[in-house]
PDB file of C-alpha atoms in Angstrom:
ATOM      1  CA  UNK C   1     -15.826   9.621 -20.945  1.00 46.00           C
ATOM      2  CA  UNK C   2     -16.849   5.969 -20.144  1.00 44.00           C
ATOM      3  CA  UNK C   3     -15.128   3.968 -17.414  1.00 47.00           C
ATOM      4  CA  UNK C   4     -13.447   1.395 -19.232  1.00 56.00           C
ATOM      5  CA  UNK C   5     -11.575   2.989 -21.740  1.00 88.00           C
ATOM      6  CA  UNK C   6      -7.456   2.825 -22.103  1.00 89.00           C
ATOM      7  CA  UNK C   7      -4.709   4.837 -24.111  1.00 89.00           C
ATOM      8  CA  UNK C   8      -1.787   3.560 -25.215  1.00 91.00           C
ATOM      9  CA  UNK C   9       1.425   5.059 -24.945  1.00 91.00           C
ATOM     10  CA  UNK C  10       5.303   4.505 -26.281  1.00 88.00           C
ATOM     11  CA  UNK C  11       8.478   4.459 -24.555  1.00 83.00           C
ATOM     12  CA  UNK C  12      11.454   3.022 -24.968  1.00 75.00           C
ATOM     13  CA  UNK C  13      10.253   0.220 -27.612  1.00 77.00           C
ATOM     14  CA  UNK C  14       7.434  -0.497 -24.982  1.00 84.00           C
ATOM     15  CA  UNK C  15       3.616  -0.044 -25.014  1.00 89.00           C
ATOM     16  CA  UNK C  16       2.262   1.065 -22.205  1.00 92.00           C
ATOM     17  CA  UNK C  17      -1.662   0.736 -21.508  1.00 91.00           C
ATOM     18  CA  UNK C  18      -3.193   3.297 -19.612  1.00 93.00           C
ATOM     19  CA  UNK C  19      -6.753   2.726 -17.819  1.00 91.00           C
ATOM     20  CA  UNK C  20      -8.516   6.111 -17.715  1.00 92.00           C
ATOM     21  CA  UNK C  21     -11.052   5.962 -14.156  1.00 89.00           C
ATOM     22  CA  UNK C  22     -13.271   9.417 -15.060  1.00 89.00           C
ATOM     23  CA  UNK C  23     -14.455  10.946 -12.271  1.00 84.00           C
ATOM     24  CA  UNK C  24     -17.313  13.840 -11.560  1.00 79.00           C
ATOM     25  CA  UNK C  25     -16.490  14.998  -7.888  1.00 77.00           C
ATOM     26  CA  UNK C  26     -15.893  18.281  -7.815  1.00 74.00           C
ATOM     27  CA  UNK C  27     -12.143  19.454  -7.052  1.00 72.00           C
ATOM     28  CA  UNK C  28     -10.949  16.377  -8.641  1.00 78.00           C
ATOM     29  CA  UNK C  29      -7.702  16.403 -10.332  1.00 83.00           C
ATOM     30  CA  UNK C  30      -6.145  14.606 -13.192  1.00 88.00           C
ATOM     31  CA  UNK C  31      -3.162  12.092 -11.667  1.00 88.00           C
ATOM     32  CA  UNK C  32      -1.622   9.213 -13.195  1.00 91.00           C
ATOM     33  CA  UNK C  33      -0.791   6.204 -10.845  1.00 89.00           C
ATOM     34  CA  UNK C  34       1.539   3.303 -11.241  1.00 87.00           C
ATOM     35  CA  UNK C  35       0.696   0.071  -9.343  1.00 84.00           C
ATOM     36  CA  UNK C  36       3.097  -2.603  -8.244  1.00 77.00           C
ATOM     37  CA  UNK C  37       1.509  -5.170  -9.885  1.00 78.00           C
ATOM     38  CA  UNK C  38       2.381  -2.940 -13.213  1.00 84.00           C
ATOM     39  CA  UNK C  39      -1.093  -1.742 -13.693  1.00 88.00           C
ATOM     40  CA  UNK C  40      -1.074   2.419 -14.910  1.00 92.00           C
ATOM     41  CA  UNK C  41      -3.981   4.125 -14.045  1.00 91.00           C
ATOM     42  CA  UNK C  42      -5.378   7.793 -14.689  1.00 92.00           C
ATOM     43  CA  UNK C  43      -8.121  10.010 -13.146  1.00 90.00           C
ATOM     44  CA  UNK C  44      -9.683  12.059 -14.968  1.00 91.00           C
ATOM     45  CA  UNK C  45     -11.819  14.798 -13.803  1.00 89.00           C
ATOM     46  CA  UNK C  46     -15.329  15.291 -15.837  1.00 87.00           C
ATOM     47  CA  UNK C  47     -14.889  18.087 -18.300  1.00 86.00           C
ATOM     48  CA  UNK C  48     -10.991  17.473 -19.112  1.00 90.00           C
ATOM     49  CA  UNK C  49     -10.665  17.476 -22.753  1.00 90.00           C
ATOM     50  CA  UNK C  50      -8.718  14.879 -25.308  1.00 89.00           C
ATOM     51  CA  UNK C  51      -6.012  17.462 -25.637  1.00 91.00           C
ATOM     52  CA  UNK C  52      -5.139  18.138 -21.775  1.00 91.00           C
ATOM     53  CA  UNK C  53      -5.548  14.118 -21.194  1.00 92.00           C
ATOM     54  CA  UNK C  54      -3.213  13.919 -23.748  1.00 92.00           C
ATOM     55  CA  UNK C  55      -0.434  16.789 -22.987  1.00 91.00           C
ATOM     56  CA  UNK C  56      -0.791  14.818 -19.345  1.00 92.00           C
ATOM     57  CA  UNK C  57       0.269  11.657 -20.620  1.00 93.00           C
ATOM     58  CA  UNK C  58       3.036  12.558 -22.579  1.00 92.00           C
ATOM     59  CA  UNK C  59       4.618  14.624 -19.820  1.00 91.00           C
ATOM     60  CA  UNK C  60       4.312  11.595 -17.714  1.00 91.00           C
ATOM     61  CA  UNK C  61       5.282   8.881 -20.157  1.00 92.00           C
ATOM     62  CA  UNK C  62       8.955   8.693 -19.248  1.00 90.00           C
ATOM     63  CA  UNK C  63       8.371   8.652 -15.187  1.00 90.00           C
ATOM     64  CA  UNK C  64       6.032   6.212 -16.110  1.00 91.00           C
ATOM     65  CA  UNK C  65       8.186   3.925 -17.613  1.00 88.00           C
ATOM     66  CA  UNK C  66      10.865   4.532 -14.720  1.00 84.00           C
ATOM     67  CA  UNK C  67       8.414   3.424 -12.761  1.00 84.00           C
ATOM     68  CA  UNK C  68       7.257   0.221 -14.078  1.00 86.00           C
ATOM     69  CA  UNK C  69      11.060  -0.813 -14.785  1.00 82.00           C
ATOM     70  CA  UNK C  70      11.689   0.462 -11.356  1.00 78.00           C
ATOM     71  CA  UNK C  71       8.230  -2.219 -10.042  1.00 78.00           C
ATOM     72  CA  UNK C  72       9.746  -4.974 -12.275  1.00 77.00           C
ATOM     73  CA  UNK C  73      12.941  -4.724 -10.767  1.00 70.00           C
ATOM     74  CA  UNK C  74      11.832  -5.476  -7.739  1.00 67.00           C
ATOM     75  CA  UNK C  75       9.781  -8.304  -9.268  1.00 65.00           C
ATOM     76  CA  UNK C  76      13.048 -10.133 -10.133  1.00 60.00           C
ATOM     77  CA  UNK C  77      14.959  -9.809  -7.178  1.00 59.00           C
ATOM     78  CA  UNK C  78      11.853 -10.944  -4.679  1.00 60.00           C
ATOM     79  CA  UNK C  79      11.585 -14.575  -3.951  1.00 64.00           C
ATOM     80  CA  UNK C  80       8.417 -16.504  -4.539  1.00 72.00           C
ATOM     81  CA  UNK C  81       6.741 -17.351  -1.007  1.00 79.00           C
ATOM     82  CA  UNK C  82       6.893 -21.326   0.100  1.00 86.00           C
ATOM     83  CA  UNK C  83       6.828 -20.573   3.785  1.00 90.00           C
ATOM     84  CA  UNK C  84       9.375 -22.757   5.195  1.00 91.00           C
ATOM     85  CA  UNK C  85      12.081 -22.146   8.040  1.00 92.00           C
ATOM     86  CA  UNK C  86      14.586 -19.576   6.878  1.00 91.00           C
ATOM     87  CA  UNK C  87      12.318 -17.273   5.228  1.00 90.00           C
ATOM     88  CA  UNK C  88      12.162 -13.532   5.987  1.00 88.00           C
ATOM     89  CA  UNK C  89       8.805 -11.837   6.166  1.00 91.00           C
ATOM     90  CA  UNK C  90       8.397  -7.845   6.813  1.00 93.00           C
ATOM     91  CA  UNK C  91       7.001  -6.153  10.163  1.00 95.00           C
ATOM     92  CA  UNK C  92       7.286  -2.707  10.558  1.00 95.00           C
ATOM     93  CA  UNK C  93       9.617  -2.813   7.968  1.00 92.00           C
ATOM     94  CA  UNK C  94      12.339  -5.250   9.514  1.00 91.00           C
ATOM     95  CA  UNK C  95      13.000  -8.761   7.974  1.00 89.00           C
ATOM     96  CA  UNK C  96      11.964 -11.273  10.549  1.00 92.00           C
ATOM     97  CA  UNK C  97      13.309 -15.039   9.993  1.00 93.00           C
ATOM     98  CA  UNK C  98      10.387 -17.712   9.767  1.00 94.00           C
ATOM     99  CA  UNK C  99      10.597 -20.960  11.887  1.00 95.00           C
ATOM    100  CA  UNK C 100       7.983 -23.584  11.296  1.00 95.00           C
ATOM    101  CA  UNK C 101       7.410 -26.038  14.156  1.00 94.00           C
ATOM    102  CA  UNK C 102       5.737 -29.007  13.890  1.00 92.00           C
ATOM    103  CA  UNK C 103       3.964 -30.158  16.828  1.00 91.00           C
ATOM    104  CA  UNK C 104       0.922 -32.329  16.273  1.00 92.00           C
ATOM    105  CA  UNK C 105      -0.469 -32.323  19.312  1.00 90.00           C
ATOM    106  CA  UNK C 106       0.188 -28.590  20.093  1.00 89.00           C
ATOM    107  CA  UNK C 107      -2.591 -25.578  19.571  1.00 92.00           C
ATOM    108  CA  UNK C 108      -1.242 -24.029  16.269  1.00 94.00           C
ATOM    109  CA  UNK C 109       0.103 -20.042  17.175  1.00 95.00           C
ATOM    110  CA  UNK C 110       2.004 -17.417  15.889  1.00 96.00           C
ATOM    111  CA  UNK C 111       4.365 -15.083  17.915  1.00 94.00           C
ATOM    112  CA  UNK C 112       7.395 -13.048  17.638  1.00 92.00           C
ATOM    113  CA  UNK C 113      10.110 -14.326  19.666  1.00 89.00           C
ATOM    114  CA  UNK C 114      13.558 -12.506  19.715  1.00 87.00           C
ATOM    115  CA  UNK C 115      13.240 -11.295  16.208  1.00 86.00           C
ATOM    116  CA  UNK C 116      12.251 -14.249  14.470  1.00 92.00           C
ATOM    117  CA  UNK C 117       7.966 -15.510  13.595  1.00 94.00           C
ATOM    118  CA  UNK C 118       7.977 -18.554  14.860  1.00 95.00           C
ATOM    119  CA  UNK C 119       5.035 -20.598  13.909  1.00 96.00           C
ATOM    120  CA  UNK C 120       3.719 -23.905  15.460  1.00 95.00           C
ATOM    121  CA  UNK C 121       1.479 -26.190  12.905  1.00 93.00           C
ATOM    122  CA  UNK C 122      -0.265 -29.814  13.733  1.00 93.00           C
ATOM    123  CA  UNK C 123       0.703 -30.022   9.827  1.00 90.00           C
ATOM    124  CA  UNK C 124       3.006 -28.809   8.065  1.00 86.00           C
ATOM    125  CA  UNK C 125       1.296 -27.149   4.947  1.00 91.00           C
ATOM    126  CA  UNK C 126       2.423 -24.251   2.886  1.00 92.00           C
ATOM    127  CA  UNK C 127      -1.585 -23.141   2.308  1.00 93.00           C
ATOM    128  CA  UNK C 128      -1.848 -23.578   6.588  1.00 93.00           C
ATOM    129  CA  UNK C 129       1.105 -21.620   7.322  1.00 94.00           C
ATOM    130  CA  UNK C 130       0.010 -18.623   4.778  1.00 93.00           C
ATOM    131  CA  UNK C 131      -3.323 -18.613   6.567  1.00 94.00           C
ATOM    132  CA  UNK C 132      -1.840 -18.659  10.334  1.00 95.00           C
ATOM    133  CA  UNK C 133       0.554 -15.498   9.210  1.00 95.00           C
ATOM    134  CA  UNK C 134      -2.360 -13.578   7.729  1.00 94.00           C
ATOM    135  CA  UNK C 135      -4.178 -13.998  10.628  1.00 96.00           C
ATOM    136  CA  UNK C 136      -1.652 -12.562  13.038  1.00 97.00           C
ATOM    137  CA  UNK C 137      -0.801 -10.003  10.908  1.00 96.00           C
ATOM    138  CA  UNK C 138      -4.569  -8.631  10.469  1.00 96.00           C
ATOM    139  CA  UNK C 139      -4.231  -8.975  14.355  1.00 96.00           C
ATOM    140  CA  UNK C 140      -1.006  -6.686  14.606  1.00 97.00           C
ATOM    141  CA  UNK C 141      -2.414  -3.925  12.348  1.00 97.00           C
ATOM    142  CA  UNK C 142      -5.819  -3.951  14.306  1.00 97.00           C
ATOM    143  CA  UNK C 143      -3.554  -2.343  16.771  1.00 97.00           C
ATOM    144  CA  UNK C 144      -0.463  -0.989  15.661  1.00 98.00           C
ATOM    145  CA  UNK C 145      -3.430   0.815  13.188  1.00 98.00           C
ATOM    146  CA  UNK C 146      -5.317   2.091  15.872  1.00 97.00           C
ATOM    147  CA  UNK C 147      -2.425   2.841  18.363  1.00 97.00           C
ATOM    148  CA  UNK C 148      -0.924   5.395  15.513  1.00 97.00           C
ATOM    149  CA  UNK C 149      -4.589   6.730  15.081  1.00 97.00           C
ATOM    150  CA  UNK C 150      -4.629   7.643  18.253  1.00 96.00           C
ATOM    151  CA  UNK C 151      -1.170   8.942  18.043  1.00 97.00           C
ATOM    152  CA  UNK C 152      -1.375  11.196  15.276  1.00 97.00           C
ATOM    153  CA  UNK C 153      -5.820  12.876  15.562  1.00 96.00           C
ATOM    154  CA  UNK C 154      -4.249  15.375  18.164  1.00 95.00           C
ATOM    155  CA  UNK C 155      -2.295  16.462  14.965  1.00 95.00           C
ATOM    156  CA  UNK C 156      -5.185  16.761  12.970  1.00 95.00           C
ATOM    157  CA  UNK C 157      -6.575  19.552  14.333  1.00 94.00           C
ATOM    158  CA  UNK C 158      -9.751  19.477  11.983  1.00 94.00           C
ATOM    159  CA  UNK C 159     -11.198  15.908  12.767  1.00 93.00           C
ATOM    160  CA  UNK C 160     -13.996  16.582  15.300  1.00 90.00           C
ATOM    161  CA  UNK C 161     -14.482  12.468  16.337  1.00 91.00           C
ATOM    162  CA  UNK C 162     -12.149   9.871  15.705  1.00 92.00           C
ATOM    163  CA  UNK C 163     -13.250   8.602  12.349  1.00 94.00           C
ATOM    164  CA  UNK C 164     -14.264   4.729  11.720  1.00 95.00           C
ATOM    165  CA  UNK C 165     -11.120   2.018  10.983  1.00 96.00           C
ATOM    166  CA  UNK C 166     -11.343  -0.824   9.180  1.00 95.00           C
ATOM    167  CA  UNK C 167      -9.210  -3.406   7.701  1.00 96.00           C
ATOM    168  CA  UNK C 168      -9.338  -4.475   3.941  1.00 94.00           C
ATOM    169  CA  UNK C 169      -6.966  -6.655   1.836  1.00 90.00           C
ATOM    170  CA  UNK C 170      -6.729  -4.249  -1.533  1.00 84.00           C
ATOM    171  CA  UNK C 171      -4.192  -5.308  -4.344  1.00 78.00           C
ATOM    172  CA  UNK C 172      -3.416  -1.491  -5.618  1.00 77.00           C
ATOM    173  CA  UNK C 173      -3.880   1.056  -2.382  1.00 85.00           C
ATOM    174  CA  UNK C 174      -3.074   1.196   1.100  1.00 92.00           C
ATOM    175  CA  UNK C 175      -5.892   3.032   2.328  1.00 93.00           C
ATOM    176  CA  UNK C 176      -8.964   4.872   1.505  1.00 91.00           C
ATOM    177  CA  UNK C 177     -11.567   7.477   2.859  1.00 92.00           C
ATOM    178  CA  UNK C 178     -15.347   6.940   2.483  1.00 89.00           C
ATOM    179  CA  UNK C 179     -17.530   9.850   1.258  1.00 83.00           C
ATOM    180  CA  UNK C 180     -19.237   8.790   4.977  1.00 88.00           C
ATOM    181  CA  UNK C 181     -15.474   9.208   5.916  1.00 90.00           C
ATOM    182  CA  UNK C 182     -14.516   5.875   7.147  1.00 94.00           C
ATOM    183  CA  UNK C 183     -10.982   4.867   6.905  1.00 95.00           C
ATOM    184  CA  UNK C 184      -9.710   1.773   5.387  1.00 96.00           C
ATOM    185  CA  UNK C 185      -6.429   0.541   5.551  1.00 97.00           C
ATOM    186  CA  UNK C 186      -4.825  -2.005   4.414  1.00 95.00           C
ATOM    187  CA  UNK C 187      -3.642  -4.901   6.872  1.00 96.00           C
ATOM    188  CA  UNK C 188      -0.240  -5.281   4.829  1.00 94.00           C
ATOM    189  CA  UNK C 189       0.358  -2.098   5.648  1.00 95.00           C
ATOM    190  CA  UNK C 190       1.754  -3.281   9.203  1.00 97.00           C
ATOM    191  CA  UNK C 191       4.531  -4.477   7.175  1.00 95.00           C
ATOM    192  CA  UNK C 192       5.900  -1.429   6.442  1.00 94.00           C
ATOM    193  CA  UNK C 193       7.803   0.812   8.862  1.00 95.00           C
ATOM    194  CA  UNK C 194       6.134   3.420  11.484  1.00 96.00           C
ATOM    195  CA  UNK C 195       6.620   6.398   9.218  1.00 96.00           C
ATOM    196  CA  UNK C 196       5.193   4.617   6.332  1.00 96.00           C
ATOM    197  CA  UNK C 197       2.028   3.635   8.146  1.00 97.00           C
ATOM    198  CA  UNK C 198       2.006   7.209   9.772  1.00 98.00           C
ATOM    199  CA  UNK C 199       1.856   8.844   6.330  1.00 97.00           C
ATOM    200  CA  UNK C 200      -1.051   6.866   5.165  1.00 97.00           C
ATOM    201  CA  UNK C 201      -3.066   7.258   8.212  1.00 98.00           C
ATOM    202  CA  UNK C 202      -2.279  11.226   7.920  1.00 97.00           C
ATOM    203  CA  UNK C 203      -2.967  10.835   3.712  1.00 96.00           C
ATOM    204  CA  UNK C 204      -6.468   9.717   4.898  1.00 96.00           C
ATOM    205  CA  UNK C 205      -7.365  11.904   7.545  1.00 96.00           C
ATOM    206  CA  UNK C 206      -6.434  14.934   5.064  1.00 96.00           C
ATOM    207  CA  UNK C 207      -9.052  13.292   3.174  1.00 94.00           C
ATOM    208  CA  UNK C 208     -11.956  13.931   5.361  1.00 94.00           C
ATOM    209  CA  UNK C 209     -11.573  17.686   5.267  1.00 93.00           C
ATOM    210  CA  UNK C 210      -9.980  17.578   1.634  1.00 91.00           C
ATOM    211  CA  UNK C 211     -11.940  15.292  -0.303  1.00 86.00           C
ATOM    212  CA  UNK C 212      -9.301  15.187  -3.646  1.00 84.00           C
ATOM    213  CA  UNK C 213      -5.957  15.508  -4.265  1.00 85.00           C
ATOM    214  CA  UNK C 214      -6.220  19.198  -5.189  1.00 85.00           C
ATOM    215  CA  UNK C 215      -3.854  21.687  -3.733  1.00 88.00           C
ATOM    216  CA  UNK C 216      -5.454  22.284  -0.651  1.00 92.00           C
ATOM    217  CA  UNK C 217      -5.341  18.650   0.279  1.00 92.00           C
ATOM    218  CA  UNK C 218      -1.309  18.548  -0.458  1.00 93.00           C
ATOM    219  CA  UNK C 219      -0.856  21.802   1.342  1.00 94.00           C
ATOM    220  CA  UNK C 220      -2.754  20.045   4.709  1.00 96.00           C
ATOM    221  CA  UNK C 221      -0.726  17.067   4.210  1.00 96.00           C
ATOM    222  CA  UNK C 222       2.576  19.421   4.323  1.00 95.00           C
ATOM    223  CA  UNK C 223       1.318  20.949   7.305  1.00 95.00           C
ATOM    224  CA  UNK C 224       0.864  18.054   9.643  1.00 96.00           C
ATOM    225  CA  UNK C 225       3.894  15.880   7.639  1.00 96.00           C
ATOM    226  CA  UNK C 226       6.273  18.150   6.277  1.00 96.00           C
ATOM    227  CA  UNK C 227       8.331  15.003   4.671  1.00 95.00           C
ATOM    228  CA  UNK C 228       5.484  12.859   3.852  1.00 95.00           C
ATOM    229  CA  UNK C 229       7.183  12.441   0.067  1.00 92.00           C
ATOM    230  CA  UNK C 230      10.431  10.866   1.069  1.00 93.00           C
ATOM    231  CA  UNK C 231       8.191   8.351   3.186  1.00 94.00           C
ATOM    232  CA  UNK C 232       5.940   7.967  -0.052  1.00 91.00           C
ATOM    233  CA  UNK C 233       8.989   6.818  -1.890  1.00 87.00           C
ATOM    234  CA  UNK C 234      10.226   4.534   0.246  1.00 89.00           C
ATOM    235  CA  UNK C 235       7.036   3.050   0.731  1.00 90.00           C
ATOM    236  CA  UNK C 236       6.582   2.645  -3.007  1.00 84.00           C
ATOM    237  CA  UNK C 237      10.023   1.114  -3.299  1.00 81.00           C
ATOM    238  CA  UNK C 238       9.220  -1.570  -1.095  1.00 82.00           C
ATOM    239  CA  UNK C 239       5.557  -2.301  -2.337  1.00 79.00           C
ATOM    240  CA  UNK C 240       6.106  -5.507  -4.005  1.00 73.00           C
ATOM    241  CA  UNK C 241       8.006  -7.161  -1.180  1.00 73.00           C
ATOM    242  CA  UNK C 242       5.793  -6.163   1.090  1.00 74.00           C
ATOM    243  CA  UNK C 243       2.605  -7.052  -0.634  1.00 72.00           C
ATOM    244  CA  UNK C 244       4.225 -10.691  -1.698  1.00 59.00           C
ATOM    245  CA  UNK C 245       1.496 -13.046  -0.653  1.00 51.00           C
ATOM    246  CA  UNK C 246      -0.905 -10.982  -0.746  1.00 45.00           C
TER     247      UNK C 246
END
């Protein structure tokens, strides 16, 4: 199978397009992913043939389509960004009110003060204001990231050395493990709450002894989260607030 290549599926009056990412590493498994930005992908494991791909798909086609109505939902209810006073952005996964000073002479900063961002600018520019608030909050999850790394390796029992972090924007994940087994998260992942960012980290550690999603990897995630699926859900259900701006 070439990279590339879609399938088309039909639900509820609605085509759906399907991107099919093949993979060859061994232990792979077929999934199907939804996206927040309403992209549907599926991996499919070298050697799956046209008939499994397809039994897969049609099993999934209705919670697909529950979950792209449940993404564009979401869609209609969030408000586009024009960073002004009044605004609410997340951090871990509390609305925080926006004020926007505007003090010419003053150096321009961002800091939480009793609940609210409150952000100083010598001008008062959407595009400036953006920039300021990604800055701090790649600056929070450098921390809060490595703080719950910290936290949670004593739980993961079969990390030898605290594996490499970095920090990556990415439209469709909120972390990933190298083959070298460095961990990449997200920066908008700070938006989310604790438990949220927890099961990510953990979802990635799993990853360097488990390096698919076969059953061994989900049976290691049980272990050392027992109720990592209701955090998965709630985390989904929020991905397209908290990625707005991204």
């Amino acid at each position: 199978m070439q990279s590339g290549k879609t399938r088309v599926l039909t639900y509820g009056g609605e085509q759906i397009r399907v991107a099919l990412l093949p993979r060859s590493r061994p232990g792979t498994v077929l999934r199907i992913k939804v996206h927040p930005d309403l992209t549907v992908q599926a991996v499919v494991p070298d050697g799956t043939s046209d008939a499994d791909l397809e039994r897969a798909l049609q099993r999934k086609t209705r919670w697909i389509w529950q979950k792209l109505r449940d993404f564009r939902t979401v869609q209609e209810h969030a408000t586009p960004r024009e960073y002004v006073s009044g605004e609410s952005h997340f951090y871990l996964g509390r609305r925080h009110l926006l004020k926007v000073h505007h003090q010419p002479d003053a150096p321009e900063t961002v800091r939480m003060l009793r609940g609210r961002l409150e952000v100083s600018v010598q001008e008062r520019h959407a595009l400036r204001i953006q920039k300021l608030l990604e800055l701090w909050y790649f600056s929070r999850a450098q921390d809060v990231f490595h703080n719950r790394l910290d936290a949670l390796l004593p739980s993961a029992l079969w990390v030898a050395e605290p594996p490499a972090l970095k920090l990556q924007v990415m439209r469709t994940q909120w972390g990933n493990c190298s083959p070298g087994g460095v961990v990449t998260l997200n920066p908008h992942l700070v938006k989310a709450p604790r438990d949220c960012i927890d099961y990510v980290i953990l979802h990635e550690l799993c990853h360097l002894k488990e390096h698919n999603h076969g059953a061994a990897f989900w049976q290691l995630l049980g272990r050392v989260m027992p109720d990592w699926e209701r955090h998965k859900v709630r985390l989904d259900g929020m991905a397209e607030l908290v990625l707005q701006g991204a």
